[in-house]
Coordinates of C-alpha atoms in Angstrom, one line a residue:
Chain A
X1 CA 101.4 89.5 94.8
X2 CA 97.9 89.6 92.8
X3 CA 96.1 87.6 95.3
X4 CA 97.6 89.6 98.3
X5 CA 96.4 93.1 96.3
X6 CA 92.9 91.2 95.8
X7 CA 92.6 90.4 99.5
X8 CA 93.4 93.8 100.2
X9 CA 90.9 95.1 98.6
X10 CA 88.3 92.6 100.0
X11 CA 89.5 93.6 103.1
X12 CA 89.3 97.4 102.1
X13 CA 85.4 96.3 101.1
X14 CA 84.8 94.8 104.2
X15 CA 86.1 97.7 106.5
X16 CA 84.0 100.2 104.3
X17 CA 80.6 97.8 105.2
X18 CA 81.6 97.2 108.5
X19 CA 83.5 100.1 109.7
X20 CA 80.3 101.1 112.1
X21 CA 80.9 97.8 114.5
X22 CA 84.8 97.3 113.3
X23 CA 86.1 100.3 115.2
X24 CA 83.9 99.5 118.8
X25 CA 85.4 95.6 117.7
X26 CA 88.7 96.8 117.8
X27 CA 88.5 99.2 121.0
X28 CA 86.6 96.7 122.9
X29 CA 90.0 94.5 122.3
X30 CA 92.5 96.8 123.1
X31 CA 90.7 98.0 126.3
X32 CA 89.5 93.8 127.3
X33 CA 93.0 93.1 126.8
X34 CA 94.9 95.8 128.7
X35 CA 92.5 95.5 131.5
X36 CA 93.1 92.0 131.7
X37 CA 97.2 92.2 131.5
X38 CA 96.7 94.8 134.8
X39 CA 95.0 92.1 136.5
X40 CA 97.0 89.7 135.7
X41 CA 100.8 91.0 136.2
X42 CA 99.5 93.3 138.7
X43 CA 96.4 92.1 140.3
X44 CA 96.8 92.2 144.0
X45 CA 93.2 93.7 144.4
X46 CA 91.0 90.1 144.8
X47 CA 87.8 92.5 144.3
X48 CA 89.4 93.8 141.1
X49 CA 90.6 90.9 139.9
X50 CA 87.2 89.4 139.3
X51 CA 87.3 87.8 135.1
X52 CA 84.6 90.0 134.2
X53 CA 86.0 93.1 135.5
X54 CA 88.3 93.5 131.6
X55 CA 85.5 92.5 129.8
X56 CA 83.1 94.9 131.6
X57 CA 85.9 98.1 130.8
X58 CA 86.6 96.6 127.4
X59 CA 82.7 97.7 126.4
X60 CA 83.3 100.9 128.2
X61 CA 86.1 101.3 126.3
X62 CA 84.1 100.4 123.0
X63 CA 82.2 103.5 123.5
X64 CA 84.4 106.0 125.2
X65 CA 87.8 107.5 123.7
X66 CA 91.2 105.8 124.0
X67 CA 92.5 108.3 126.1
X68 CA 89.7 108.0 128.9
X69 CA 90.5 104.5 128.5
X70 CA 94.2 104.9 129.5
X71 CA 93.2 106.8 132.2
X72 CA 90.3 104.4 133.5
X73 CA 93.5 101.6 132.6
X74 CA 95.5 104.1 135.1
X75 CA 93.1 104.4 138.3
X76 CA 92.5 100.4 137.7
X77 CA 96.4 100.1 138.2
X78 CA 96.8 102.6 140.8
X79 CA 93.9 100.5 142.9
X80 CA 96.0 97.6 142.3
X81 CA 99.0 98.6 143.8
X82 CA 97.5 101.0 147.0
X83 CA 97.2 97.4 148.1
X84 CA 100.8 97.0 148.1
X85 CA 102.3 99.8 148.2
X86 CA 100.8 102.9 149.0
X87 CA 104.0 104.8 148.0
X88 CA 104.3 103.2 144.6
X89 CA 100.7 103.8 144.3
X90 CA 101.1 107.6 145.2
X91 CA 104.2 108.0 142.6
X92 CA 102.1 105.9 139.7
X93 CA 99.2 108.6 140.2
X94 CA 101.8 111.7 140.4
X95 CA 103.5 110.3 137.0
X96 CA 99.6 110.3 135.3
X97 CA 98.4 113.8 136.3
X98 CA 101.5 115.1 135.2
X99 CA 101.6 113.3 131.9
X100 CA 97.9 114.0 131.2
X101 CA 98.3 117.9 132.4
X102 CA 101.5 118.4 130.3
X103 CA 100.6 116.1 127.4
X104 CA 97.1 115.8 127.1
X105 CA 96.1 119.0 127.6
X106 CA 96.8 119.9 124.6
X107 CA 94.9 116.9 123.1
X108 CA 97.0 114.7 120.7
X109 CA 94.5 111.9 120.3
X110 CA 97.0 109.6 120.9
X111 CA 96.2 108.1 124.0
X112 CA 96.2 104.8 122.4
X113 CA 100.2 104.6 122.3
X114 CA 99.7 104.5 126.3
X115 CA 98.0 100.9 126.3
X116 CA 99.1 100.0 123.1
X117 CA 103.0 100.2 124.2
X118 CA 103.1 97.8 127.6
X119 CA 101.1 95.7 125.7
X120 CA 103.5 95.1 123.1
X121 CA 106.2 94.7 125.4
X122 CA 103.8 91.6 126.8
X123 CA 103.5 90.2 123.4
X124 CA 107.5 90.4 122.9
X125 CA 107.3 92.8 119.8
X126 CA 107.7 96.0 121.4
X127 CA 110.0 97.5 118.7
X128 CA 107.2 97.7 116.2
X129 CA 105.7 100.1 118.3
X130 CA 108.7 102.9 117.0
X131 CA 108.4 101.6 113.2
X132 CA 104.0 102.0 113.4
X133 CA 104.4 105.7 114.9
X134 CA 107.3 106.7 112.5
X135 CA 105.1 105.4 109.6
X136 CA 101.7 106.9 110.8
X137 CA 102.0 109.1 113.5
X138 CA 104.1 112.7 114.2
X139 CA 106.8 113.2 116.1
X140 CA 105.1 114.4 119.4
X141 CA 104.3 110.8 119.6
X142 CA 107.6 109.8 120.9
X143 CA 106.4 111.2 124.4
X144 CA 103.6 108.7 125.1
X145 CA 105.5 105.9 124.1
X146 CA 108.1 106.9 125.9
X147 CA 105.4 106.9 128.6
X148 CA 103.9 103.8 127.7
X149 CA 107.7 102.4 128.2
X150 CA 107.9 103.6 132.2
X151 CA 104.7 101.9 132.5
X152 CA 105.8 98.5 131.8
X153 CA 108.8 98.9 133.4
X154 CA 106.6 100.2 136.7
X155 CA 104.5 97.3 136.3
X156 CA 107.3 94.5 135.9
X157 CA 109.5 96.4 139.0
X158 CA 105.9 96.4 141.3
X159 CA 105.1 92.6 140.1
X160 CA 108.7 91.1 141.0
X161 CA 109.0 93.2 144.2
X162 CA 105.4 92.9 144.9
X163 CA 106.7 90.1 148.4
X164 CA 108.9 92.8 149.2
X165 CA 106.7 95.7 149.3
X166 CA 103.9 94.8 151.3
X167 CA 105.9 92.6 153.8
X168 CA 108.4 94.9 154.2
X169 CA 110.0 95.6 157.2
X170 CA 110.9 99.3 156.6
X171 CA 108.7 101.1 159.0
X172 CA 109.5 104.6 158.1
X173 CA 107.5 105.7 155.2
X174 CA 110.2 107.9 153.6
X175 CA 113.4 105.2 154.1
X176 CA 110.4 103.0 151.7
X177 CA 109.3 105.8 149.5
X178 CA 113.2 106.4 148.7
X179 CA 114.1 102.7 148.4
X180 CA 110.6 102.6 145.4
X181 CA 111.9 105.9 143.9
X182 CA 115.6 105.0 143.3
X183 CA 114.0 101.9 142.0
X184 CA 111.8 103.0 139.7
X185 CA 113.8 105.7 138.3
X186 CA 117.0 104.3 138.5
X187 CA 115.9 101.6 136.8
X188 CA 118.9 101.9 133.5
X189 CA 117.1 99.5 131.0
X190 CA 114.2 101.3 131.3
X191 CA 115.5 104.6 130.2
X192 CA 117.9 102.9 127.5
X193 CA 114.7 101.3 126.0
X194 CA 112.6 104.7 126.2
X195 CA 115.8 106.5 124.5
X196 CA 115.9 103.4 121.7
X197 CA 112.5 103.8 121.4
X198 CA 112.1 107.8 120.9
X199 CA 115.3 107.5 118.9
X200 CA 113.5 104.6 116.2
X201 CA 110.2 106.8 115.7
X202 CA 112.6 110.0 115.1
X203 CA 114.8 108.1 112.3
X204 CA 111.7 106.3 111.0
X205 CA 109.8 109.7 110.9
X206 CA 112.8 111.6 109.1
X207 CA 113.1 108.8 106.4
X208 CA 109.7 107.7 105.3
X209 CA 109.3 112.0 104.6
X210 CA 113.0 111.8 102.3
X211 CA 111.7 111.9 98.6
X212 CA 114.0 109.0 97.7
X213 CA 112.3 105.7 96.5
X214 CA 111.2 102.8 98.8
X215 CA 111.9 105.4 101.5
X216 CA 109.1 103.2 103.9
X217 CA 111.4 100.0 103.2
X218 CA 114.4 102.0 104.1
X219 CA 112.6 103.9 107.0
X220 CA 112.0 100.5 108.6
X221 CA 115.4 98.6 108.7
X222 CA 116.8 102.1 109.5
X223 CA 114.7 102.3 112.7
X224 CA 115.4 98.8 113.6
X225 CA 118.8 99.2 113.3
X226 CA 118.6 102.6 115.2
X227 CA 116.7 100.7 117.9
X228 CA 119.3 98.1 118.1
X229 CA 122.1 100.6 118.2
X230 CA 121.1 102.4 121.1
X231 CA 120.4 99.1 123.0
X232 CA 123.7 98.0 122.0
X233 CA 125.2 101.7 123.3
X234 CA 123.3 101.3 127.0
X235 CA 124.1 97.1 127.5
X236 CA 127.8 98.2 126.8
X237 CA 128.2 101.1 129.2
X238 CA 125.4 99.9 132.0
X239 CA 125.9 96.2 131.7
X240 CA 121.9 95.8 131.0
X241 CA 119.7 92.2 131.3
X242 CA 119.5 92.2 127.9
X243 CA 118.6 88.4 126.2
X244 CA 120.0 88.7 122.6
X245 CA 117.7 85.8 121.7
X246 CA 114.1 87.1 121.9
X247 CA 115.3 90.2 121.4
X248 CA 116.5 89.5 117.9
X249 CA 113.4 87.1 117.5
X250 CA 111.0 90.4 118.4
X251 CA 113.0 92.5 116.0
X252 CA 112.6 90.4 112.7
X253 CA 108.9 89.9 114.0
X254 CA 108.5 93.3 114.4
X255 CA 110.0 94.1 110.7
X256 CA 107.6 91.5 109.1
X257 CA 104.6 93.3 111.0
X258 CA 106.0 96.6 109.9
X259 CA 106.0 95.4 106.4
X260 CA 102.6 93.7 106.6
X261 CA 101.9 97.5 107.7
X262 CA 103.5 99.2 104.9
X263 CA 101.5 97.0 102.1
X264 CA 97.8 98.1 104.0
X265 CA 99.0 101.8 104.2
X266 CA 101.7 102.6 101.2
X267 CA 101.5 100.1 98.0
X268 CA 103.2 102.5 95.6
X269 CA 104.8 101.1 92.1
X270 CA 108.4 103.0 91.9
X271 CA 109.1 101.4 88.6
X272 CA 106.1 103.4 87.2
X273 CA 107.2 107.2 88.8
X274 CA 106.9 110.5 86.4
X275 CA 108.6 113.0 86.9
X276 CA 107.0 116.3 85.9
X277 CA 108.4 119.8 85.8
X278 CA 106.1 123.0 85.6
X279 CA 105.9 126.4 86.3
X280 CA 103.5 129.3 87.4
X281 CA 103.5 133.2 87.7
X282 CA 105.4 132.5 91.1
X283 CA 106.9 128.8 91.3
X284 CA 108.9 126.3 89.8
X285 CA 107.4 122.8 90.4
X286 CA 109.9 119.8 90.2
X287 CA 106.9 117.1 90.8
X288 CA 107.6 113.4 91.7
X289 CA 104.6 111.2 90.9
X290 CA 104.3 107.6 92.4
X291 CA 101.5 105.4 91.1
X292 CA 99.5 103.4 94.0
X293 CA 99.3 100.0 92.8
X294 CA 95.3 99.0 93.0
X295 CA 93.7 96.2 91.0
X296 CA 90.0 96.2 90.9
X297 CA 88.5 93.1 92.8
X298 CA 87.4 90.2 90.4
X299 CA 83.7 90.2 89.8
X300 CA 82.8 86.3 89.3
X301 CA 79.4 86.0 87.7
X302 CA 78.6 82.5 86.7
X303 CA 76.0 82.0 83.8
X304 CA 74.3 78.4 83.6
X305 CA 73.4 77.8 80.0
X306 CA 71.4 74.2 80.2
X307 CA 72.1 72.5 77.0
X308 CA 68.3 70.8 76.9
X309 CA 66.8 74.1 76.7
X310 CA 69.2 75.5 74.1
X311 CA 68.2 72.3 72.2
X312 CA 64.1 72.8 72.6
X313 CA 64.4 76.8 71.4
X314 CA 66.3 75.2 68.3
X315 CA 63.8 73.0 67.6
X316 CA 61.0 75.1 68.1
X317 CA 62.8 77.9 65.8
Chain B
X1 CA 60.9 115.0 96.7
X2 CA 64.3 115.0 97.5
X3 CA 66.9 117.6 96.6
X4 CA 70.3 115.5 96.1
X5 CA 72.2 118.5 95.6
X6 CA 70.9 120.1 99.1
X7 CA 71.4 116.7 100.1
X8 CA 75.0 116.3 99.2
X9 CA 76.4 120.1 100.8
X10 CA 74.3 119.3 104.0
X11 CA 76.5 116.1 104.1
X12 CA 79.3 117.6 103.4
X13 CA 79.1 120.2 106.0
X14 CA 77.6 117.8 108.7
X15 CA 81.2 115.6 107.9
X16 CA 83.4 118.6 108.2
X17 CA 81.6 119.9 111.4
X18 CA 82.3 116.2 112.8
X19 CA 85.9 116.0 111.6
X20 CA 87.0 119.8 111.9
X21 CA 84.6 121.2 114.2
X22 CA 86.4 120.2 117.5
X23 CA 88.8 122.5 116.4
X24 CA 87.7 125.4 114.4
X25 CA 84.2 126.5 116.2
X26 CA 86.1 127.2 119.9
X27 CA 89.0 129.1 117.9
X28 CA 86.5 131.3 115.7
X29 CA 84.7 132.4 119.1
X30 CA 87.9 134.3 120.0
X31 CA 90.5 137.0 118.5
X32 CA 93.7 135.0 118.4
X33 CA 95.9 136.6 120.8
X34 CA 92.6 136.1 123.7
X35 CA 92.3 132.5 122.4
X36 CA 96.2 132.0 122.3
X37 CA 96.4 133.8 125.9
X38 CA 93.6 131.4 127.2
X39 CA 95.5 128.3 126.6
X40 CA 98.9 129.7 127.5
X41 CA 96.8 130.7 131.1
X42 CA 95.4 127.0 131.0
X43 CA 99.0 125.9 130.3
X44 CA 100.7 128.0 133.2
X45 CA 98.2 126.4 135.8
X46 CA 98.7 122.7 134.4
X47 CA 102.6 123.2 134.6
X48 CA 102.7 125.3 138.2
X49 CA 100.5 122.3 139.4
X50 CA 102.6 119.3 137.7
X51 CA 105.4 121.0 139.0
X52 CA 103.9 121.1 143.0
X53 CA 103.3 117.7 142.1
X54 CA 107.0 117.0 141.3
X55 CA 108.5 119.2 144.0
X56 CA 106.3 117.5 146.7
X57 CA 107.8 113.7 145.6
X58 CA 111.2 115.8 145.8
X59 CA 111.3 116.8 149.1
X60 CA 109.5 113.2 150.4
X61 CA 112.5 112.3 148.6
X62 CA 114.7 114.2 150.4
X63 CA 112.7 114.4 153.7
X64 CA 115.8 112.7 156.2
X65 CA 118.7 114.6 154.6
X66 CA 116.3 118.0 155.2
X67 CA 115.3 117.2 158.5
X68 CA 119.0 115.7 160.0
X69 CA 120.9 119.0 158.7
X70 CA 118.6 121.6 158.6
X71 CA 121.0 123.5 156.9
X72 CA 119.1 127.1 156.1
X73 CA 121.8 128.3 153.8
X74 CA 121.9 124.7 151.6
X75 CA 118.1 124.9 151.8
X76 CA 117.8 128.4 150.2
X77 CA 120.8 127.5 147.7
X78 CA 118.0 124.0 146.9
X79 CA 115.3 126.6 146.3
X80 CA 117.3 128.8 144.1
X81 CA 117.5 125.9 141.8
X82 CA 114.1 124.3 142.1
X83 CA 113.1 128.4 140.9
X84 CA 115.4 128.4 138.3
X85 CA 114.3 124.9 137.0
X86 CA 110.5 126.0 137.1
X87 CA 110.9 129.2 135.4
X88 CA 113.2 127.4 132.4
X89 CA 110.8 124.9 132.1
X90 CA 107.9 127.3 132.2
X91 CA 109.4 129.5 129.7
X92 CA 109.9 126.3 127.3
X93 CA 106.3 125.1 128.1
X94 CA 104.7 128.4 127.2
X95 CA 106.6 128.7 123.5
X96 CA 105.6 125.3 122.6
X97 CA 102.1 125.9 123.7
X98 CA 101.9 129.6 122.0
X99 CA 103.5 127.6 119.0
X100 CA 100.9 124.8 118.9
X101 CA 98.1 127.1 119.5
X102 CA 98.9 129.3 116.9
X103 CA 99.6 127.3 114.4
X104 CA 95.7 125.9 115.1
X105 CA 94.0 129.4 115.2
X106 CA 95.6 129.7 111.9
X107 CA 94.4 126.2 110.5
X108 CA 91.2 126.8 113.0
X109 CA 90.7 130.4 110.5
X110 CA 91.1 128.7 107.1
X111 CA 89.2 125.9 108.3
X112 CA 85.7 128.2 109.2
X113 CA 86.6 129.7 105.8
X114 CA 86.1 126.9 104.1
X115 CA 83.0 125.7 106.2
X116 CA 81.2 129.6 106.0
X117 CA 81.6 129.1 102.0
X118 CA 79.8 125.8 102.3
X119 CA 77.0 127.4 104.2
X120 CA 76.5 130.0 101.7
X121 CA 76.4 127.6 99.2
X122 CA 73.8 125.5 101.2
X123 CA 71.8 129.0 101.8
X124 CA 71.3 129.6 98.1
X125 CA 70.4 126.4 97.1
X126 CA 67.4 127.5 99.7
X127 CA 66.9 130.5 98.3
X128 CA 66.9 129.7 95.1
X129 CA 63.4 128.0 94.7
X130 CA 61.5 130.9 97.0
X131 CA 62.8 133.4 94.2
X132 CA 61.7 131.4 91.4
X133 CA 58.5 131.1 93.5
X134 CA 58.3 135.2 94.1
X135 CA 58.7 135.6 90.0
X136 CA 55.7 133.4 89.0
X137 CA 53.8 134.9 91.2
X138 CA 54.6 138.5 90.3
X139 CA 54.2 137.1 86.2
X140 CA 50.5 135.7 87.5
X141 CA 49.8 139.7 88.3

């Protein structure tokens, strides 16, 4: 446990040095990377689907906001499928405007929950997504994960069906606009996993404010087990795909993360709380205080005493 | 030579202008019901527009049954509800925005509080050295 609090504050040390070309680091990833898992689960574009096209938009994305960066991430997708479907491609783009004109007008600053969501559903931990917001975020948060879970269902309904689409054989454009549409959003698993999702941030967000103790720890396996529940709820009453395997697998990797999470952002010592009680010209105060655990980092200074000249000053003296 | 505690209130300021200042300088340009009713305007074109949006994938949606019954009496009774949807929907936009804005002209008017004291601070820490300046001066005479 020492050496992990030690490490933390190394990495603490490091961040607070390096902060100025950590945070571009960081962005540069996260835009590289979802630029990349466009092209390659959705790349029908050959010009777009050049290598150096995500690392191009991840240094845009170093400098720029996250938000512009979901929306560049959004026309990059919408040029993808036009090339299918032009339909698909018109629906995608109404679904952005009216996210970013409802949402993002009012301007959250979480635009990062966009990219950040599909990508975790690509890595196979997509339920840490509910436990990191609950811990860190608000509760207006629930809507662009929410979001960010369409879009990975969108893209995973355009790249199996991607044969169909452009050589279908439906010539009227509104029999295959109707065909897309009931696909999209009729699409069950997709809504049970946006309701499991917006239902984990909400239970993880109540519980980590409750003043009981270890109320992070609790927070957690409550909103996994929240998660799982309403999964649980939609395979029994729509028959979903679920596999019960990597699903369980993403769940106790999600926990650890979570956990990993909860040791960076909230290492408290409960068996250390006072509990004060106070009063002024207008207020009782019943006051709970938790001690953060910090240890100071070791500072190793070695001294070199040489034994020869210790031996000439004594003779000298 | 450097004044460090000039130094430190310019820093100060310079950080809250960078962290706060998105915020608090547009609100302190208005009264709070013009700055509230701005963004409750902004917010009633963003939602009519999403809603065009919505209604246009609708009917696209709906395009053959339209067009094979062309029903005027099923359409009107359609457009009775797509009205009554919009204006619920527009009613619950508006309080939420009115809500959120509010509560950040509030936090926007605490906020320029805090940053006008810090000026004033930062302003006498420039006077202070021409007045000690004036008074030698007027000893000298």
């Amino acid at each position: 446990m020492m050496g992990l609090l030690v490490f933390k504050e190394k990495l603490k040390q490091l961040y607070g040095k390096y902060n100025r070309y950590m945070i571009p680091a960081v962005k540069f990833l996260l835009g590289a990377s979802s630029f990349f898992l466009i092209s390659s689960n959705v790349g029908f574009m050959a010009r777009l689907k050049n290598p150096l096209v995500p690392v191009v938009m991840g240094l845009v994305a170093a400098v720029v906001p996250c938000g512009v960066t979901a929306f560049f991430a959004g026309c990059f997708l919408i040029a993808h499928v036009s090339q299918v479907s032009l339909e698909a491609a018109l629906i995608i783009a109404v679904f952005m405007l009216v996210v970013m004109m409802l949402y993002y007008g009012f301007r959250p600053g979480d635009g990062y929950l966009l990219l950040l969501t599909p990508m975790m559903f690509f890595l196979r931990v997509p339920y840490v997504i509910p436990l990191f917001v609950g811990l860190s975020g608000s509760l207006v948060s629930i809507v662009p994960v929410s979001c960010g879970v369409c879009i990975y269902y969108i893209m995973m309904y355009l790249k199996q069906n991607a044969g169909v689409l452009a050589g279908s054989t439906m010539s009227e454009m509104a029999e295959r606009f109707i065909v897309i549409v009931q696909s999209l959003f009729g699409n069950q698993l997709m809504w049970v996993m946006a309701a499991a999702f917006a239902a984990g941030v909400l239970v993880v967000f109540l519980i980590r404010n409750l003043s009981v103790d270890y109320s992070w720890s609790i927070a957690i396996i409550a909103g996994v087990i929240t998660q799982l529940v309403v999964i649980f709820i939609g395979d029994f009453y729509f028959n979903l795909p679920v596999a019960i395997g990597p699903m369980i697998l993403g769940i106790l990797v999600s926990v650890v993360l979570a956990l990993v999470y909860q040791f960076f952002v909230f290492a408290v010592d409960y068996t250390r709380t006072e509990y004060l009680q106070y009063q002024d010209d207008d207020y009782y105060y019943y006051v709970k205080a938790v001690p953060k655990i910090t240890v100071s980092q070791p500072d190793v200074k070695v001294h070199r005493i040489s034994s020869r000249k210790s031996s000439r000053h004594e003779k000298s003296n | 030579m450097l004044n460090e505690e000039k130094i430190r209130i310019m820093t100060g300021i310079a950080m809250f202008e960078k962290k706060a200042g998105r915020d608090i300088l547009p609100a302190s340009r208005y009264f709070k019901s013009d700055y509230v009713g701005g963004r409750m305007i902004r917010s009633f074109i963003f939602y009519t527009f999403s809603s065009m949006l919505c209604l246009a994938l609708w009917v696209l949606y709906q395009m053959e049954d339209i067009m094979s019954t062309m029903d005027v009496t099923a359409l009107l009774a359609s457009a009775k509800h797509v009205a009554l949807f919009y204006a619920a929907g527009l009613l619950v936009y508006l309080a939420v925005t009115y809500w959120i804005y509010s509560r950040r002209y509030e936090r926007a008017s605490k906020g320029m509080k805090i940053y006008q004291a810090k000026l004033r601070r930062l302003e006498k820490k420039y006077e202070a050295p021409s007045v000690q300046g004036e008074n030698e001066e007027e000893r000298r005479v």
